[in-house]
Coordinates of C-alpha atoms and ligand atoms in Angstrom, one line a residue:
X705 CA -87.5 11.2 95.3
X706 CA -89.2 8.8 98.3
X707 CA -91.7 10.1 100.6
X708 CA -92.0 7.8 103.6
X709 CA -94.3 7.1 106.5
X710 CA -94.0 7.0 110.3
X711 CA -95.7 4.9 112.1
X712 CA -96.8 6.5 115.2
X713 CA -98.6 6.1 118.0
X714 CA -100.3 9.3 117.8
X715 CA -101.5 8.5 113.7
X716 CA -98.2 8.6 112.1
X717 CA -96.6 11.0 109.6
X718 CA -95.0 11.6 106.3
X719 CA -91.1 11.9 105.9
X720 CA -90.8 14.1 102.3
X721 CA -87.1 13.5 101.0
X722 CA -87.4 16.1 97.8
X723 CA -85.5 18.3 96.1
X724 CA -87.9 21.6 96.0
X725 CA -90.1 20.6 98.9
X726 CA -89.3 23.7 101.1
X727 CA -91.4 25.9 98.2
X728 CA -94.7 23.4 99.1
X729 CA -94.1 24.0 103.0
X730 CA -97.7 25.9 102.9
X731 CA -99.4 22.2 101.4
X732 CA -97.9 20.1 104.4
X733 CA -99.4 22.5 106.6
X734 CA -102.4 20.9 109.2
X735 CA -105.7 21.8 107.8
X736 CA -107.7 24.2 109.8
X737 CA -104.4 25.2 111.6
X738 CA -104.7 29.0 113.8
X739 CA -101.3 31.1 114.1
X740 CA -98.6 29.9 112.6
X741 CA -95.1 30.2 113.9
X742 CA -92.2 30.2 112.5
X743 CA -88.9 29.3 114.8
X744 CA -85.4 29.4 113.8
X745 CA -82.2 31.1 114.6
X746 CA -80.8 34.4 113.4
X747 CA -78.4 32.6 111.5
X748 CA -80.7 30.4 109.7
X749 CA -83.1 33.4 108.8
X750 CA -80.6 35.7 107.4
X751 CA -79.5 33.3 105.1
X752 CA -82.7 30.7 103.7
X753 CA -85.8 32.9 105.5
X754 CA -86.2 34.5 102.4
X755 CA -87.0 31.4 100.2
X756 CA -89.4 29.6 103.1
X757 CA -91.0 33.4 103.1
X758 CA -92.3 32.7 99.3
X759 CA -92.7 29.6 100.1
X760 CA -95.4 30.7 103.0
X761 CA -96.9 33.4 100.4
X762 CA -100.0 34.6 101.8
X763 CA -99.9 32.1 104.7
X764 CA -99.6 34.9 107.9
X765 CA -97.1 33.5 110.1
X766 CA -94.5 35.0 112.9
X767 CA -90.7 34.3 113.3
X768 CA -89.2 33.6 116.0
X769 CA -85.5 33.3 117.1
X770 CA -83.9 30.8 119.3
X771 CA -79.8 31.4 120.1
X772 CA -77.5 29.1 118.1
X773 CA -75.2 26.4 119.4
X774 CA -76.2 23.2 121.2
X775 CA -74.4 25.6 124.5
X776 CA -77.8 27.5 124.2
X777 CA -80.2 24.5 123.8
X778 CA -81.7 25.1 127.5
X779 CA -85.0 25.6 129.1
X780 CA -84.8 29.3 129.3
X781 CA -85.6 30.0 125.5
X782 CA -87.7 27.9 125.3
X783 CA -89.8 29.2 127.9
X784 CA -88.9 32.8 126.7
X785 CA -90.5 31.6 123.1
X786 CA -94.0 30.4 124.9
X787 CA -94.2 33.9 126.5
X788 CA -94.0 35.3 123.1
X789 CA -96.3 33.1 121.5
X790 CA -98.9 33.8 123.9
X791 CA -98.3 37.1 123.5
X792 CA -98.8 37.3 119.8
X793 CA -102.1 35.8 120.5
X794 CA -101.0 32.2 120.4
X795 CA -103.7 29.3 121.1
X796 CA -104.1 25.5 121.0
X797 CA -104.5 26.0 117.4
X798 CA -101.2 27.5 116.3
X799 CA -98.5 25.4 114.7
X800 CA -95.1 25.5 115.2
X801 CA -92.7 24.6 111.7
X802 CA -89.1 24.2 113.0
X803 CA -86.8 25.8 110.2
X804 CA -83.1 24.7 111.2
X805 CA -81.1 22.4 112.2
X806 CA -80.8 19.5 114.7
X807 CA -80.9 21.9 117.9
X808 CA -83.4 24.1 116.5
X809 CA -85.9 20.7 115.1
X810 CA -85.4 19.5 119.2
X811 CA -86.1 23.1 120.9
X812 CA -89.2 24.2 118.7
X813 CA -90.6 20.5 119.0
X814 CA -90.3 21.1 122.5
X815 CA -91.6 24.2 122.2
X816 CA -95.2 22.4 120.5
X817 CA -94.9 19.5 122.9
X818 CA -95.5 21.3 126.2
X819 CA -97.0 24.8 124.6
X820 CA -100.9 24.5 126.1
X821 CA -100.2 20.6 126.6
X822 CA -99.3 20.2 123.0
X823 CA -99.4 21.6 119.4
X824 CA -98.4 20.1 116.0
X825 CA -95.4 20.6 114.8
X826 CA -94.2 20.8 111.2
X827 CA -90.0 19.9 110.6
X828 CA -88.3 21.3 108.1
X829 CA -84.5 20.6 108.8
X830 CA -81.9 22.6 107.3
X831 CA -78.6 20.7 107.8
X832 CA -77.8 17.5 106.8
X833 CA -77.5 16.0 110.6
X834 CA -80.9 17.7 111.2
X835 CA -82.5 16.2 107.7
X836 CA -81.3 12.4 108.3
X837 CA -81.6 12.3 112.2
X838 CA -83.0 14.8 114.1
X839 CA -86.2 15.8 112.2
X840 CA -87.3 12.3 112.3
X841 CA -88.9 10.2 115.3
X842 CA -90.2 12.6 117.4
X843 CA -87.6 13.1 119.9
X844 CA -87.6 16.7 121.4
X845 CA -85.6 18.6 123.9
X846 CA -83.3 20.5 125.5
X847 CA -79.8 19.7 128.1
X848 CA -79.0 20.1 131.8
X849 CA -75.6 20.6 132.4
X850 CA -75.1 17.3 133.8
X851 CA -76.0 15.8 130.5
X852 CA -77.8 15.8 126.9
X853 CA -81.2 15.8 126.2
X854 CA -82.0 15.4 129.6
X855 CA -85.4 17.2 129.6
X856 CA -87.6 16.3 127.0
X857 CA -90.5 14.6 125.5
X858 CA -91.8 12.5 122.5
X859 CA -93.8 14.5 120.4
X860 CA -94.5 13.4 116.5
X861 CA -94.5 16.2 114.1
X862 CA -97.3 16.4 111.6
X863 CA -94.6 16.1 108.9
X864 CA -91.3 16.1 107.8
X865 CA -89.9 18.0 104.7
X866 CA -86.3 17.8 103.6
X867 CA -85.3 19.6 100.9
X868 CA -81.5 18.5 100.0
X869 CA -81.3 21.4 97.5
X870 CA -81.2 23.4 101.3
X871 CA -77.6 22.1 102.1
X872 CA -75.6 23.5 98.7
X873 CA -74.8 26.6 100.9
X874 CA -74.3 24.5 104.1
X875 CA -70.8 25.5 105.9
X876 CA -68.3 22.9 105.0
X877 CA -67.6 21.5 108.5
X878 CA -71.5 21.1 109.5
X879 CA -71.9 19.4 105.9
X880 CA -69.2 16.9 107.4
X881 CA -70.6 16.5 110.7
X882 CA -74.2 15.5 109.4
X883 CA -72.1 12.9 107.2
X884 CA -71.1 11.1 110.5
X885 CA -75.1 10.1 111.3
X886 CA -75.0 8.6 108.1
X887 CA -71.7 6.4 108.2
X888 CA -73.8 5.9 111.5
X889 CA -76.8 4.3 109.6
X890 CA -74.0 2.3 107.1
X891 CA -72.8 0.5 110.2
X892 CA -75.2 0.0 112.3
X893 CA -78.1 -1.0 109.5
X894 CA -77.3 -0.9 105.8
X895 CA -74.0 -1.9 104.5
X896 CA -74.7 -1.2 101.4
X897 CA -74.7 2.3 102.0
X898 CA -71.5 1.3 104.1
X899 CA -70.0 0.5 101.1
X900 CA -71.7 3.4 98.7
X901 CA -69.6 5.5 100.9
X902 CA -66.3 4.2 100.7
X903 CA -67.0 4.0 97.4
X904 CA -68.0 7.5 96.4
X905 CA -66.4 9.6 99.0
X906 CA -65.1 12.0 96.3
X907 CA -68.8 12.3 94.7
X908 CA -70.1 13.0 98.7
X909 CA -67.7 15.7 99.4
X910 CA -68.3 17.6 96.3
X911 CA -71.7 17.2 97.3
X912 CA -72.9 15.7 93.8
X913 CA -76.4 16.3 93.7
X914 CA -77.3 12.4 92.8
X915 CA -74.6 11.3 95.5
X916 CA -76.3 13.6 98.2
X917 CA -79.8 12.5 97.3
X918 CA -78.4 8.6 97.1
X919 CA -77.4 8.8 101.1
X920 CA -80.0 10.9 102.8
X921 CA -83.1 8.9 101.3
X922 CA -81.2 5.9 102.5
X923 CA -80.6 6.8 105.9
X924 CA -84.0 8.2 106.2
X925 CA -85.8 4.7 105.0
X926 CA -83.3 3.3 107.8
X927 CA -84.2 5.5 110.5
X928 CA -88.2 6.0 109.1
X929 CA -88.4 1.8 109.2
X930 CA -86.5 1.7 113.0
X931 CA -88.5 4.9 114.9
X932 CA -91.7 3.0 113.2
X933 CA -91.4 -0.2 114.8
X934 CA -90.1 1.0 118.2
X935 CA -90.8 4.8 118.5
X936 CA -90.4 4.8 122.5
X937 CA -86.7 3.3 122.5
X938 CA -87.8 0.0 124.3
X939 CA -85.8 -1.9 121.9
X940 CA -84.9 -1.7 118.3
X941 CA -84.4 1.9 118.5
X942 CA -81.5 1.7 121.2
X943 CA -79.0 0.9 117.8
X944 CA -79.7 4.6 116.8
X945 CA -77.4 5.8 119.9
X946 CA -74.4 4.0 118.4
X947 CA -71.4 6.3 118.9
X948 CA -73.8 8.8 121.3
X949 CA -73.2 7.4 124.6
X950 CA -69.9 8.4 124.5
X951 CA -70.0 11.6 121.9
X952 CA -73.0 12.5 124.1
X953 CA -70.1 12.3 127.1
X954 CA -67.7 14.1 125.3
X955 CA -70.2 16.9 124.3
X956 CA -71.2 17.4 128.0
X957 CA -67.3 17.2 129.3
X958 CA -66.9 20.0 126.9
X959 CA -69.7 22.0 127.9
X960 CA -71.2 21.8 124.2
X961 CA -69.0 24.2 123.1
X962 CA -65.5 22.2 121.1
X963 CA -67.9 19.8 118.6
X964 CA -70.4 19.8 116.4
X965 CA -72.8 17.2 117.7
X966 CA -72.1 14.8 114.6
X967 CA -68.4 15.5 115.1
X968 CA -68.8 14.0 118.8
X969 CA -70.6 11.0 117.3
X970 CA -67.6 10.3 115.8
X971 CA -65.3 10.3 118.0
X972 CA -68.3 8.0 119.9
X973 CA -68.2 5.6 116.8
X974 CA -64.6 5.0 117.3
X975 CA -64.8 4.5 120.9
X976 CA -67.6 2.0 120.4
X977 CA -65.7 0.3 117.5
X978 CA -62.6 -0.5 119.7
X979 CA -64.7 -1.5 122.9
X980 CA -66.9 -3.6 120.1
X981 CA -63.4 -5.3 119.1
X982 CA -61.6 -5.8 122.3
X983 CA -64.8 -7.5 124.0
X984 CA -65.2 -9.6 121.4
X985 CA -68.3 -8.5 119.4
X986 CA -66.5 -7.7 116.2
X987 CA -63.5 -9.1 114.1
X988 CA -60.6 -7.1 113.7
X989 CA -61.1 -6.4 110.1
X990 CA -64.5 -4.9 110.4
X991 CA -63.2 -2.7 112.8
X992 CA -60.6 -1.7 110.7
X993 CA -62.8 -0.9 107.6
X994 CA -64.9 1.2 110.3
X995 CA -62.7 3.4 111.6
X996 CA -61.1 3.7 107.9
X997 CA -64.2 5.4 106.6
X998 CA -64.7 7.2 109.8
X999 CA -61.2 8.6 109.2
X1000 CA -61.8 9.5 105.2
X1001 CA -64.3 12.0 106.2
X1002 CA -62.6 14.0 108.7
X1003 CA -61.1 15.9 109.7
X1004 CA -63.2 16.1 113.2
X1005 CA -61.3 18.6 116.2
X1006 CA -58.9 17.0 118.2
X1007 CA -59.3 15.6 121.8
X1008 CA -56.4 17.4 123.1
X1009 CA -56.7 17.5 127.1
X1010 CA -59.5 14.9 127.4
X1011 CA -59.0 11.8 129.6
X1012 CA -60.8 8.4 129.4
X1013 CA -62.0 9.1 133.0
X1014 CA -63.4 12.3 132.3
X1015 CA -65.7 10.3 130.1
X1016 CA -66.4 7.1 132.1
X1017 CA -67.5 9.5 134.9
X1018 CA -69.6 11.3 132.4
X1019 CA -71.0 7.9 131.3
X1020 CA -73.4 7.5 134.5
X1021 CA -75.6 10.4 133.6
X1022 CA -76.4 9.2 129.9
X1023 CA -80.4 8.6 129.5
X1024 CA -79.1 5.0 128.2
X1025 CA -78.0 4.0 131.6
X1026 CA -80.5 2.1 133.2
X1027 CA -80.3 1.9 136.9
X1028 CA -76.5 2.3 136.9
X1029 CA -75.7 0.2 134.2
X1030 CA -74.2 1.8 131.2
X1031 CA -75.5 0.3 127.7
X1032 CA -73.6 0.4 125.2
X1033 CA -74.1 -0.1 120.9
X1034 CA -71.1 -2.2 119.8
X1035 CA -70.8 -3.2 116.0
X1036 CA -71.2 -6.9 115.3
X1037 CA -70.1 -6.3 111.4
X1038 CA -70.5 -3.9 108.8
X1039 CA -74.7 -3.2 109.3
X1040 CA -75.1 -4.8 112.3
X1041 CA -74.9 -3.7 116.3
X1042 CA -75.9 -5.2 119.1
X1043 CA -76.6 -3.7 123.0
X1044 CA -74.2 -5.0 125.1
X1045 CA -74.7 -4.1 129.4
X1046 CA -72.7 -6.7 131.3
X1047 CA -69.2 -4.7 129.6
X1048 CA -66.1 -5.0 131.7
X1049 CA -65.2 -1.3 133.3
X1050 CA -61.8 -2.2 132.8
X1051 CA -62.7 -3.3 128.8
X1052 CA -64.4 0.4 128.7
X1053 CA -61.5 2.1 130.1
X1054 CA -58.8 0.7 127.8
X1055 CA -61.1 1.3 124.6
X1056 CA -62.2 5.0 125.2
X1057 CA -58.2 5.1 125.6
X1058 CA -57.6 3.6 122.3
X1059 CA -60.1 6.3 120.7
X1060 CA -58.1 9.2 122.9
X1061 CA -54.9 8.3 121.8
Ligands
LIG2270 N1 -81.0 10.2 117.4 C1 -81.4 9.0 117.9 C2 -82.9 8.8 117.8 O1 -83.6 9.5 117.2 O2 -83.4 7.8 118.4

């Protein structure tokens, strides 16, 4: 399986897409690294710390434990975890290797970004959302309660390890929600893997082990290829939100508590599909074979008691709005998007109800 490079600012990094790769964690390690520490959730730990223990072997190292659930993804831990890590002795040379999923990979690179100005950070994502999206790109952070990802910081990790093997025991509905990132990558940059996934939805779900493999190395060349020509978001890197302005709404609406950040995107996907058709960007058809696939990997919860204006207000306080305007990804066709800004409020309005109803 592919290893891939970053492009980075700060040197760039590699991107390991293998099965096995967690027992090698001690080998991606920095060289001449001090403390080493651990974070993940209780969760996590109870059920895959003892296979990244052998993998560490002799390598001394501390866990530590942020809360689960993107409800808990605040400053307060992460402050509580710099405390610690000074504590324990903790210094400009300690690492940090994230060991969860897409909450945990934002928090603990948050966690290396600001800890004495800035450690490295090593990613080792264990769900599938986490191993095609989150890991990669150095985004970190945590939410406000006005919004998502509010605080945070670009920090490159030193390297990326996704072991696929990792998501065999993954609980069915997260499995499903890490599959929406990659219908994300289908539409907005590769449709063949659009099409690979209509194709072999029954191989996907049963979570064949060449099927698995097949989609996350292609969505990590996608998003490896778009994070390394634009890793700030000044451009290119914008497509990435497709179906996160509004999931990124309906997460906050919902206090991060009713979906699974994939499962918001979506909902967000839909939403952008019908605003995509009804302003003219994309042809009835494609739309249709979007929201088809969309809808062959459901289920996702229901939107039962959520109003269109509940989002728009929400809209406003997305990090994509620039001085007041909202941007929005729309879909052009299968494997191609465009940001659109001058939308029609009413247009907006009339699509998210579409999605609702
Ligand atoms: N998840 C969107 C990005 O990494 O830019």
């Amino acid at each position: 399986m592919p290893t891939y490079r970053v492009e980075s600012r700060q040197g760039g990094y590699p991107v390991v897409v293998e099965r096995g790769v967690l027992a090698r964690t001690a080998d991606w390690l920095p060289p001449k690294a001090g403390q080493l520490f651990v974070v993940s959730t209780a969760d996590v730990w109870r059920h895959k710390g003892a296979e990244l223990e052998r993998a560490l072997g002799s390598v001394p190292h501390q866990v530590l434990y942020l809360p689960g659930g993107e409800e808990h993804k605040r400053l307060q831990p992460v402050e509580e975890l710099a405390e610690r890590m000074v504590e324990l002795g903790g210094d400009r040379s300690s690492v940090v290797l994230a060991f969860g999923g897409g909450i945990v990979n934002d928090m603990a690179g948050f966690l290396a970004a600001i800890f004495m100005r800035g450690i490295p950070v090593v990613q080792a994502p264990t769900t599938l959302l986490a191993q095609v999206d989150a890991s990669i790109g150095g985004k970190t952070g945590v939410n406000l309660v006005s919004g998502k990802n509010l605080v945070g910081s670009f920090h490159p990790p030193a390297a990326v390890l996704i072991d696929p093997a990792l998501l065999d025991s993954l609980p069915e509905r997260e499995y499903r929600a890490g599959l929406y990132e990659i219908v994300k990558a289908g539409i907005i940059r590769d449709a063949a893997l659009f099409a690979y996934l209509a194709e072999s939805r029954a191989a996907v779900l049963a979570r064949e082990a060449g099927a698995v493999d097949r989609i996350i190395a292609d969505s990590v060349r996608m998003k490896v290829e778009v994070v390394s020509a634009d890793e700030r978001e000044g451009d290119l890197r914008r497509i990435l939100n497709f179906g996160h302005t509004f999931g990124h709404a309906l997460e906050a609406h919902t206090r991060y508590t009713r979906f699974l950040h994939g499962e918001a995107v979506a909902w967000g996907m839909r939403a952008a599909i019908h605003l995509g058709q009804m302003a003219g960007y994309c042809s009835a058809e494609d739309s249709l074979d979007m929201l088809d696939l969309i809808g062959s990997y459901g289920p996702v919860p229901p939107l039962d008691g959520i109003y269109a204006d509940d989002l728009i207000a929400r809209l406003v306080h997305d990090k994509k709005t620039v001085q007041g305007k909202v941007h929005f990804v729309l879909p052009v066709r299968v494997g191609e998007v465009t940001v659109a800004s001058e939308v029609d409020p009413a247009t907006v309005r009339e699509a998210i109800r579409s999605a609702l109803a």
